[in-house]
Tab-separated table of C-alpha atoms and ligand atoms in Angstrom:
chain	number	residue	atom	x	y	z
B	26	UNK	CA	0.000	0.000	0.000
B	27	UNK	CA	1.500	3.283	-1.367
B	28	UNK	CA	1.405	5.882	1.611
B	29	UNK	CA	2.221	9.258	-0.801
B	30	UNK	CA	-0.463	11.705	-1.225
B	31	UNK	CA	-0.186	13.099	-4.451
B	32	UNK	CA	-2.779	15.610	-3.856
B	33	UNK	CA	-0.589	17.385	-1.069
B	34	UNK	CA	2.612	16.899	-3.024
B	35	UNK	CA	4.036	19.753	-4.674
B	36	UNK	CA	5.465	19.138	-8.871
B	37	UNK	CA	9.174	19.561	-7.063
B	38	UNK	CA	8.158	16.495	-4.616
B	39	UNK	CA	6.576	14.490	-7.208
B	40	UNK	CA	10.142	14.794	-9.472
B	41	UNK	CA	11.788	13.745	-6.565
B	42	UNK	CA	9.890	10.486	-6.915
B	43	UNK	CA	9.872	10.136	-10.416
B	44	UNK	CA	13.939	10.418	-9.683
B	45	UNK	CA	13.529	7.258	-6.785
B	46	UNK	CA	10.882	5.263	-9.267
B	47	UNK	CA	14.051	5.294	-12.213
B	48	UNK	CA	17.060	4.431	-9.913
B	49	UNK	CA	15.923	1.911	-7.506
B	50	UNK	CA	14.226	-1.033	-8.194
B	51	UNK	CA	14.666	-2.481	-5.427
B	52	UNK	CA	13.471	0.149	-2.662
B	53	UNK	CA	11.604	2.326	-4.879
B	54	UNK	CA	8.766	0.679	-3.446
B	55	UNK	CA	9.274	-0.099	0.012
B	56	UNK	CA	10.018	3.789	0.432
B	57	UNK	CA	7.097	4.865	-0.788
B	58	UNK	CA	4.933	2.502	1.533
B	59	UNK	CA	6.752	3.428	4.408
B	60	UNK	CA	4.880	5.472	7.511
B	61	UNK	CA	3.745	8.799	6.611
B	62	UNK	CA	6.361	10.571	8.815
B	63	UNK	CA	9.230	8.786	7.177
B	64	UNK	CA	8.095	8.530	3.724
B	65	UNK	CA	10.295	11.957	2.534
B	66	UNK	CA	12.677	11.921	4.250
B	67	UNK	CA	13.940	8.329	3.723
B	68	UNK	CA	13.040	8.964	-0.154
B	69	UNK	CA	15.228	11.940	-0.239
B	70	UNK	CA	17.995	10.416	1.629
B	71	UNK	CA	17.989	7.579	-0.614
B	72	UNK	CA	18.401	10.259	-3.327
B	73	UNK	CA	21.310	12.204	-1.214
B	74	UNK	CA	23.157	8.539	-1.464
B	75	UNK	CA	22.502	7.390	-5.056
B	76	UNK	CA	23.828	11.013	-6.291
B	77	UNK	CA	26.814	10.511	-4.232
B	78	UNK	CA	27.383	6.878	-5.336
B	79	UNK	CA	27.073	7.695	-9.061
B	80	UNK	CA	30.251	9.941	-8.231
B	81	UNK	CA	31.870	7.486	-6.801
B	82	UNK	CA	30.962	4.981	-9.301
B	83	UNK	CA	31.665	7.730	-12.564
B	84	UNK	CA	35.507	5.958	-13.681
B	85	UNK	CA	35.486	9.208	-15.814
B	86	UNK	CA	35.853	11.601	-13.437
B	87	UNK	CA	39.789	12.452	-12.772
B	88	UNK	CA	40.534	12.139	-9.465
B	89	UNK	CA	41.706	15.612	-8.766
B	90	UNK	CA	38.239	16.551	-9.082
B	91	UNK	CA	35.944	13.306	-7.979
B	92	UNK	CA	37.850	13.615	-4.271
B	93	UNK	CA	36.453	16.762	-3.602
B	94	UNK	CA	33.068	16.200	-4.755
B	95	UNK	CA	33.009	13.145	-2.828
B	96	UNK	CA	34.688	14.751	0.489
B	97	UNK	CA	32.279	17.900	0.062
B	98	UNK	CA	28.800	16.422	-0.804
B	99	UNK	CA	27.285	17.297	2.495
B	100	UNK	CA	27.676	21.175	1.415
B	101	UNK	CA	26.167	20.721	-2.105
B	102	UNK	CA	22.790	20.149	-0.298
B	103	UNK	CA	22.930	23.766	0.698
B	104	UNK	CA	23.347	25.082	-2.902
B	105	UNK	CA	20.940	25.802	-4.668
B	106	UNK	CA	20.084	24.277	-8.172
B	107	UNK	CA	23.192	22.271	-7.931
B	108	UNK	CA	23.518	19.715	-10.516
B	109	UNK	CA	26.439	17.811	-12.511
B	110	UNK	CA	26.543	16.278	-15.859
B	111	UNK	CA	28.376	13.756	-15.175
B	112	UNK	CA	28.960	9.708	-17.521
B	113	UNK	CA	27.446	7.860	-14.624
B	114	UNK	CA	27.678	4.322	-15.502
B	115	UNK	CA	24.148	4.144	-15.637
B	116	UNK	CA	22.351	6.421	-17.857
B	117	UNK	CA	19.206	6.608	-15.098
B	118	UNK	CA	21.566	7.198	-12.275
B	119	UNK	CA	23.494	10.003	-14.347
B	120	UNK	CA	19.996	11.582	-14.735
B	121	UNK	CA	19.434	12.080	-11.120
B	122	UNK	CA	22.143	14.269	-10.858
B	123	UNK	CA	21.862	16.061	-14.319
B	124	UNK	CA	18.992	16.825	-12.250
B	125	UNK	CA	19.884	17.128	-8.731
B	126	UNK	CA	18.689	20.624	-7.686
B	127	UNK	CA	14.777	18.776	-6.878
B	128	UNK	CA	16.523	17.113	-4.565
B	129	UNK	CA	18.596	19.920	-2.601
B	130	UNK	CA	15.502	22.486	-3.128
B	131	UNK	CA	13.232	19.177	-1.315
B	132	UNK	CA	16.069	18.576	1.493
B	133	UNK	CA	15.400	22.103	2.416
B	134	UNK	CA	11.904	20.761	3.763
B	135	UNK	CA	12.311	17.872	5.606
B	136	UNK	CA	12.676	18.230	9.461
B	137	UNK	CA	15.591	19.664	10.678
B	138	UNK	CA	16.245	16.554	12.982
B	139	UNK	CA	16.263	14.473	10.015
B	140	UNK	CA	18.273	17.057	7.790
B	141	UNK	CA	20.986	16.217	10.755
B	142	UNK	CA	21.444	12.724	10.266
B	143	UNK	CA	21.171	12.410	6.278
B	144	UNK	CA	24.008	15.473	6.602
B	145	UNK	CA	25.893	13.378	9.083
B	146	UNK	CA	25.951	10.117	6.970
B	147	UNK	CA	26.395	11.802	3.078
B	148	UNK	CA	29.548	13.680	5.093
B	149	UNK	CA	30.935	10.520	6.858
B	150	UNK	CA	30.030	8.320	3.428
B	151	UNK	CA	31.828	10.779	1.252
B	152	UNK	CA	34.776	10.758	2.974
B	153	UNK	CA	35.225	7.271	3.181
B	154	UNK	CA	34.407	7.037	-0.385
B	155	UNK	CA	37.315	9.564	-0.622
B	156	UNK	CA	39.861	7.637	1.073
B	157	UNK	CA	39.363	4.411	-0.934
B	158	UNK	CA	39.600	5.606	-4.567
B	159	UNK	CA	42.613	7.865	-3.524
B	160	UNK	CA	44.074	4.804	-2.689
B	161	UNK	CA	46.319	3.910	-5.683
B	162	UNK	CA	46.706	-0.094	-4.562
B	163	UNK	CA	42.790	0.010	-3.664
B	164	UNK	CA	42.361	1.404	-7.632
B	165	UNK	CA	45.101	-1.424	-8.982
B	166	UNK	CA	44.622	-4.359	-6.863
B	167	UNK	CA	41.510	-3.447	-5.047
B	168	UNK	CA	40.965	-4.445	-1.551
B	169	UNK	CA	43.727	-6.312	0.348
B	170	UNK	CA	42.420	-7.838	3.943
B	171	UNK	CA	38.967	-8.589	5.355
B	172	UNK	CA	39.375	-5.964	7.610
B	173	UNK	CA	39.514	-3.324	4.752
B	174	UNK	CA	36.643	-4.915	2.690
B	175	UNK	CA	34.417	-4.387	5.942
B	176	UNK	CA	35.651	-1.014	6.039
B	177	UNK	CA	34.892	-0.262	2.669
B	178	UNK	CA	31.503	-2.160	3.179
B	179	UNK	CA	30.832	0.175	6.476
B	180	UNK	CA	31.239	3.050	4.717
B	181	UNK	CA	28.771	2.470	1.941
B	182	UNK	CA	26.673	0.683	4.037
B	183	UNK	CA	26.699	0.438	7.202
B	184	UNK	CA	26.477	3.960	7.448
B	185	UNK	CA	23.369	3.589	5.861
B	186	UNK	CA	21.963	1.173	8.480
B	187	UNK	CA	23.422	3.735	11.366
B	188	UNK	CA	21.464	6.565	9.061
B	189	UNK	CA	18.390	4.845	8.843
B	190	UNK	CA	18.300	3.884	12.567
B	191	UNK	CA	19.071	7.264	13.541
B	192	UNK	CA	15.668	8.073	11.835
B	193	UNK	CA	13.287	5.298	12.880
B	194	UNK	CA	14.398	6.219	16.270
B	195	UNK	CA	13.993	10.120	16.086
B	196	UNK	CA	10.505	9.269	14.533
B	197	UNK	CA	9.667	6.695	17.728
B	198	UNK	CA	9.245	4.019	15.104
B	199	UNK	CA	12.028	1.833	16.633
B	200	UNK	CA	12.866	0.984	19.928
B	201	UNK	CA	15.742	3.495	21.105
B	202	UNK	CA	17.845	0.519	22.739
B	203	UNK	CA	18.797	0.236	18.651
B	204	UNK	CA	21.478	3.058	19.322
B	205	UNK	CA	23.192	1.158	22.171
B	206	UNK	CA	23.536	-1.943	20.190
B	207	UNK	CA	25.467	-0.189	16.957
B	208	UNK	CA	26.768	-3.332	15.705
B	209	UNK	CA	23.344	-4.526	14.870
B	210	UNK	CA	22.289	-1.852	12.410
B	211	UNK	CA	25.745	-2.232	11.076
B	212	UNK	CA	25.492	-5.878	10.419
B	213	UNK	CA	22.238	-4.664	8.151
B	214	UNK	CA	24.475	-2.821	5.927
B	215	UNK	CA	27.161	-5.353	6.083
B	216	UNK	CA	24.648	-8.307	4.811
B	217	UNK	CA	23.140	-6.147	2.200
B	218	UNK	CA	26.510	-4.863	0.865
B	219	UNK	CA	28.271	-8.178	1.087
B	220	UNK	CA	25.270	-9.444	-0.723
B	221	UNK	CA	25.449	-6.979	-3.981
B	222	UNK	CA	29.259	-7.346	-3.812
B	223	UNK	CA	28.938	-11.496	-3.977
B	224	UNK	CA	26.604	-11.030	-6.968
B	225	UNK	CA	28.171	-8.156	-9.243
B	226	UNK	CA	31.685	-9.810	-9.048
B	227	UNK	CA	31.402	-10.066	-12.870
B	228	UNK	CA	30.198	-6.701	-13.514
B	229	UNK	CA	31.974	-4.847	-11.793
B	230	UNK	CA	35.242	-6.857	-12.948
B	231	UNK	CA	34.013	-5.445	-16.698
B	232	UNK	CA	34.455	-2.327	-14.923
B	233	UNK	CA	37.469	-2.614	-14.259
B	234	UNK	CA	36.502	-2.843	-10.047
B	235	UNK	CA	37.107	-5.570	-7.578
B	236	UNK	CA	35.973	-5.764	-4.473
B	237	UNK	CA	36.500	-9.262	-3.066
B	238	UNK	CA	39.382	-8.882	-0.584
B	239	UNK	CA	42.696	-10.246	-1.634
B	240	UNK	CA	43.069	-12.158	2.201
B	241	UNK	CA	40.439	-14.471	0.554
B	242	UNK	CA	40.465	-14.896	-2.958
B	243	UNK	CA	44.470	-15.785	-3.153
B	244	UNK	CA	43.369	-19.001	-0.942
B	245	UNK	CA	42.242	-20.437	-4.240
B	246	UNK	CA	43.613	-18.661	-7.328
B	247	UNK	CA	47.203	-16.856	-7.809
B	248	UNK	CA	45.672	-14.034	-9.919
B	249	UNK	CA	42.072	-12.253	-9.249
B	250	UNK	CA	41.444	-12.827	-13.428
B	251	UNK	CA	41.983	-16.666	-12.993
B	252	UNK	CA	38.366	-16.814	-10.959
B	253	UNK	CA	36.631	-16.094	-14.574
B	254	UNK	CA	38.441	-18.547	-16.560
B	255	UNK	CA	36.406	-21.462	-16.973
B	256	UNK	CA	39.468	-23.831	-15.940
B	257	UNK	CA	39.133	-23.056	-12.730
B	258	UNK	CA	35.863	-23.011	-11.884
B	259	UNK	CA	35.950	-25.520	-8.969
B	260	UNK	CA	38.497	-23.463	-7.017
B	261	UNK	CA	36.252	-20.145	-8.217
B	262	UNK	CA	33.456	-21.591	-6.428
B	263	UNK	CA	35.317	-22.620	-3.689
B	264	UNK	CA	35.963	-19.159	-3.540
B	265	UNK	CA	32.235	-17.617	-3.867
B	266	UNK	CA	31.680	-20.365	-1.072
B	267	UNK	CA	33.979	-18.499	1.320
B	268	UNK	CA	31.813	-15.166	0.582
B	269	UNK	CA	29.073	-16.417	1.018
B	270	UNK	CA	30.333	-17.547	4.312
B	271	UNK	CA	31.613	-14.465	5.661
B	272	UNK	CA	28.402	-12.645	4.400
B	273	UNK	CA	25.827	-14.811	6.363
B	274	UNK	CA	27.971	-14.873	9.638
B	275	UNK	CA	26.475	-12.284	11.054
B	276	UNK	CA	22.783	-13.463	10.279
B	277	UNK	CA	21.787	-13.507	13.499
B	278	UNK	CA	22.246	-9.901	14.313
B	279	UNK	CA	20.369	-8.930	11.613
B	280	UNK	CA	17.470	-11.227	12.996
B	281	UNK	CA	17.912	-9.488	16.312
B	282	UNK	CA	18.226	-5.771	14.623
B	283	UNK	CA	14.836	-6.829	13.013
B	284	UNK	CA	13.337	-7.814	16.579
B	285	UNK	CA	13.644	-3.365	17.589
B	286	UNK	CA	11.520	-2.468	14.973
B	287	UNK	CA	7.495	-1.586	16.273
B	288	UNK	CA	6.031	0.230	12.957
B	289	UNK	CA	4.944	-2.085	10.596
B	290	UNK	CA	5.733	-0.219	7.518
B	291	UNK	CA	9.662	0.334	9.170
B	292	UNK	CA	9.632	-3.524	9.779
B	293	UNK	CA	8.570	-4.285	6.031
B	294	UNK	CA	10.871	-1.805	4.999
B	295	UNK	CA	14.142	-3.336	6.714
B	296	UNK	CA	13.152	-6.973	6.044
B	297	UNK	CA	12.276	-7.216	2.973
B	298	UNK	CA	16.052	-6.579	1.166
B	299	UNK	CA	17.377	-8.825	3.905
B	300	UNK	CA	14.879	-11.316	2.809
B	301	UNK	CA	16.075	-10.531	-0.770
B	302	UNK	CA	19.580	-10.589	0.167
B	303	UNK	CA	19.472	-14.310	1.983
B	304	UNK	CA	17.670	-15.755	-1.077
B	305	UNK	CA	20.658	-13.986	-3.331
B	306	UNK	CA	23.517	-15.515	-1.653
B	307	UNK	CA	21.023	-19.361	-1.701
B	308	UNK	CA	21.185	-17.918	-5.526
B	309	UNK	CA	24.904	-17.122	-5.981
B	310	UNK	CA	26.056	-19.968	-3.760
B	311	UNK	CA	27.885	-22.851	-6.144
B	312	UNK	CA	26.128	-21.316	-9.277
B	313	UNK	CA	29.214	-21.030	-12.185
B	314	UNK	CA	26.589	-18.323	-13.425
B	315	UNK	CA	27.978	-15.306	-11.215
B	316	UNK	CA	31.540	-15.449	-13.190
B	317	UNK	CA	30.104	-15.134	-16.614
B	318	UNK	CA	26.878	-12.861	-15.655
B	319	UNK	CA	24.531	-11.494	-12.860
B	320	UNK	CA	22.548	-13.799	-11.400
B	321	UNK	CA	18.405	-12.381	-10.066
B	322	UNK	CA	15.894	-14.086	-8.012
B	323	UNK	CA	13.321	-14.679	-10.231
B	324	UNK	CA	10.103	-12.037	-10.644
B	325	UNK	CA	7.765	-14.679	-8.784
B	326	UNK	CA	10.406	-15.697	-5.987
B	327	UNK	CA	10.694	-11.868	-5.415
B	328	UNK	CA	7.042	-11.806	-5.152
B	329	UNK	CA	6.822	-14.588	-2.925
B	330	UNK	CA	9.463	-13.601	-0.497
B	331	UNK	CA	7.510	-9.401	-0.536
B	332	UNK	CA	4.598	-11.321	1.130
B	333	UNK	CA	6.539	-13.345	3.659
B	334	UNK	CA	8.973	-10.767	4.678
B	335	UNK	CA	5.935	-8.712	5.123
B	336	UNK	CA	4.662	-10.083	8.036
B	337	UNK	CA	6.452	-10.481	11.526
B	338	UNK	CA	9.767	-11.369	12.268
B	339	UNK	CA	8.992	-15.096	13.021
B	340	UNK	CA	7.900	-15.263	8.774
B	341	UNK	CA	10.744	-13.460	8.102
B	342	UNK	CA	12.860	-16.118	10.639
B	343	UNK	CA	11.304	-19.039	8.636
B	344	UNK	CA	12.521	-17.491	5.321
B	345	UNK	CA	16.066	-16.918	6.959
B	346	UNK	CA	16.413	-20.755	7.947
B	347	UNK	CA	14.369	-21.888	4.569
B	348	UNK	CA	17.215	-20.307	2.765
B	349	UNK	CA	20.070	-21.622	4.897
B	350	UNK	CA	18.704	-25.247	5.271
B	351	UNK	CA	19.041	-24.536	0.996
B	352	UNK	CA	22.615	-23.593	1.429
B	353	UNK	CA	23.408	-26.828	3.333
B	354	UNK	CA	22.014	-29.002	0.906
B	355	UNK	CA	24.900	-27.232	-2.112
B	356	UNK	CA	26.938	-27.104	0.754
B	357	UNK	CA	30.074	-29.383	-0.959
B	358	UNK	CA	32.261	-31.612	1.624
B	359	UNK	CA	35.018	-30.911	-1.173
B	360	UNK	CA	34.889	-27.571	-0.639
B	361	UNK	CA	37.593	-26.067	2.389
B	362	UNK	CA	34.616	-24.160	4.342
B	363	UNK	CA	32.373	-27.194	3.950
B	364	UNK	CA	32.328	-27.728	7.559
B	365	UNK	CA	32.286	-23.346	8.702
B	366	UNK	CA	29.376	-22.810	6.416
B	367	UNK	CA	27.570	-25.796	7.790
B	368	UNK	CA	28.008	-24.214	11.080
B	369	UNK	CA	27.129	-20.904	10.104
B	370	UNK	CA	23.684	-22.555	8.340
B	371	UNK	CA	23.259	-24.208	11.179
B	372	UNK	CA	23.165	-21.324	14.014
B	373	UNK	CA	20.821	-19.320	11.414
B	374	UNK	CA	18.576	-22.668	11.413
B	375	UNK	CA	18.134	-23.057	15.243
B	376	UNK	CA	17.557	-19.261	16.032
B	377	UNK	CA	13.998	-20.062	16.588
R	406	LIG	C1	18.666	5.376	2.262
R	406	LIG	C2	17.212	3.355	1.858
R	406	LIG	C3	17.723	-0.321	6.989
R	406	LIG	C4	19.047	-0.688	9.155
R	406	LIG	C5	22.161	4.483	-2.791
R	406	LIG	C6	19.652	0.047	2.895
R	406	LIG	C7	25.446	1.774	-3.494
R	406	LIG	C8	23.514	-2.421	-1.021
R	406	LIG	O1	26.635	-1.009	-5.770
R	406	LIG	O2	21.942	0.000	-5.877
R	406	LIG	O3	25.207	0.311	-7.288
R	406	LIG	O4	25.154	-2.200	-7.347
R	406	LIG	O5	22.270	-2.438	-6.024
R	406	LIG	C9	19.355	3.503	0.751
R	406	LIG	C10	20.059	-1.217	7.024
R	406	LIG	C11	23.566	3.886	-0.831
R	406	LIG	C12	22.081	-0.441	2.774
R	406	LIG	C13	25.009	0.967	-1.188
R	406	LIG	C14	20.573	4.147	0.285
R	406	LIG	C15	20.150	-1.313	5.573
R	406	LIG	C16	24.787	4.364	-1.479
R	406	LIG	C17	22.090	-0.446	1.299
R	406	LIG	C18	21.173	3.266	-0.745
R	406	LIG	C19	21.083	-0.274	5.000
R	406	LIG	C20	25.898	3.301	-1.418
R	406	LIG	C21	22.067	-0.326	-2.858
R	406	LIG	C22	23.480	-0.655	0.735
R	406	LIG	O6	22.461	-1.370	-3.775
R	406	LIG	O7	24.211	-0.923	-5.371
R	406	LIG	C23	18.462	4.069	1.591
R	406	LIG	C24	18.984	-0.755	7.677
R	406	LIG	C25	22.355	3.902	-1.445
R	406	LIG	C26	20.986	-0.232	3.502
R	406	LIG	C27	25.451	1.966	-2.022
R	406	LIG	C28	24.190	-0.141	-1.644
R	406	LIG	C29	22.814	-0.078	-1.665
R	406	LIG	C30	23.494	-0.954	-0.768
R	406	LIG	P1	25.331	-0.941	-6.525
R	406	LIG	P2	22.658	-1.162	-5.356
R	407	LIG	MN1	29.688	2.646	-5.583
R	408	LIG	MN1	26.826	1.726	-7.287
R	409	LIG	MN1	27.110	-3.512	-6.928
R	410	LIG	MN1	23.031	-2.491	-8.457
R	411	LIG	MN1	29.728	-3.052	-17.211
């Protein structure tokens, strides 16, 4: 159920979701159904983000000049019919920002209280953003240890999980104890990043980007290339496997993150990508398909999942072990984590 009321929405508004309807397909609509009070300003940080991503994401942008948009895009929501005509990768997502000054003149509006926390996050996201893609080895080699994939995976999205917190909480629509427990809404981000980064490997590799952290992928082949060559596909799985792994570790937190939210439409809102997200890895796990392509849960899976995830968390808890008594069954005693993923399945199939 859409919660926008068109009637009370001025023609800058409605561009601002004509701008979420082209970039997202995958929250466009759980935005728009969220509670009343949230609705905007969630939709216009969303915006904030996927303007500052297509920077980051724009390979045609010298550096000289990317760093500082990325380290200043906190201030560029204070100016006034800002825009940038950029060579986004995507055409849609270069739009948004050919067309940025709805969203800056529409920032203006929201509640200052929420202005605070997308400012906070776009300035701390920016800057971490920043300090990657000045990183000459991080452009060449790409990421070298766990610890600096989680980083980079904290910046783009945890944040976003400590960002959207902040606002269910300033709104009362989640229980306030959420701030104590930071590690929770991180491990949102964390599943939800790890997730994309599992299933793009190809794609972004095209584009010239690698994210899988060197600390793991040497375990199975000497050069990052040699996971796409067909010869090696046993050791490239082997690979994905430990991904996949390190991904759905932290499972249960994101069970127990879901567990603080009271408003329904908040609730649907966070569980449905993690839904998504658990089904993606199920998808990605020992499927050769992720080095030649992108792999998607099919249109009627999707559906499925919308109306199970849309429930309480105990639906959403069957999903979760549905999907991880799936991953058991791939699971291959061949492969090195065979026995750490079975664990990992495991924990996520006794949580309730
Ligand atoms: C503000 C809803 C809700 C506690 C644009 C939602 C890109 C996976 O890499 O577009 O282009 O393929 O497929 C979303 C936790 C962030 C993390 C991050 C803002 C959940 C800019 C989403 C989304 C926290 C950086 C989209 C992290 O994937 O990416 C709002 C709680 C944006 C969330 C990016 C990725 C999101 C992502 P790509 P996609
Ligand atoms: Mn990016
Ligand atoms: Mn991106
Ligand atoms: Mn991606
Ligand atoms: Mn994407
Ligand atoms: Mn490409």
């Amino acid at each position: 159920v859409n919660s926008r009321d068109p009637d009370k929405e001025s023609e800058n508004l409605k561009q601002c979701f004509y701008y979420l309807n082209m970039t997202s397909r995958s929250f466009s609509s759980v935005i728009q159904e969220l509670n009343p009070e949230l609705l905007v300003p969630v939709a216009i940080f969303y915006l904030v983000l996927r303007g500052l991503d297509t920077i980051e994401d724009d390979m045609t942008i010298p550096l000289q000049k990317k760093e500082p948009l990325l380290r200043d895009f906190d201030k560029i929501l204070f100016k006034d019919g800002w825009n940038f005509n950029g060579n986004g990768p995507d055409e849609k997502d270069r739009e948004l920002l050919v067309h940025f000054d709805v969203v800056v003149t529409e920032f203006k509006l929201i509640k200052p209280a929420y202005q605070k926390i997308i400012l906070d996050i776009t300035k701390k996201m920016g800057n971490g953003m920043a300090d990657y893609c000045n990183n000459a080895e991080f452009n060449e080699n790409g990421v070298d240890t766990i610890k600096d994939y989680e980083m980079y995976c904290h910046y783009v999205a945890g944040l976003v999980g400590e960002g959207c917190t902040r606002l269910f909480v300033e709104s009362k629509l989640a229980n306030p104890a959420l701030l104590q427990r930071p590690e929770l809404s991180e491990s949102m981000g964390q599943f939800l990043q790890k997730t994309n980064i599992i299933r793009d490997l190809q794609e972004d590799f095209h584009d010239k980007r690698r994210f899988y952290p060197k600390e793991i992928w040497s375990k199975h082949v000497t050069n990052f290339e040699d996971l796409f060559d067909p010869k090696n596909v046993k050791a490239a799985l082997n690979c994905t496997s430990e991904m996949v792994l390190n991904a759905i570790q932290k499972a249960d937190e994101c069970l127990f993150y879901m567990a603080g939210i009271k408003d329904q439409s908040v609730f649907n809102f966070v569980a449905i990508p993690q839904v998504m997200a658990i089904a993606t890895l199920e998808l990605v796990f020992q499927n050769p398909k992720v080095f030649t392509g992108v792999v998607k849960i099919t249109k009627g899976d999707a559906c499925q999942l919308m109306v199970e995830s849309s429930q309480n968390l105990r639906t959403v808890c069957e999903v979760f072990k549905r999907y991880a008594r799936r991953i058991s069954k791939k699971n291959n005693p061949a492969d090195p984590n065979f026995l750490d993923i079975s664990i990992a399945c495991g924990k996520i199939e006794q949580f309730i």
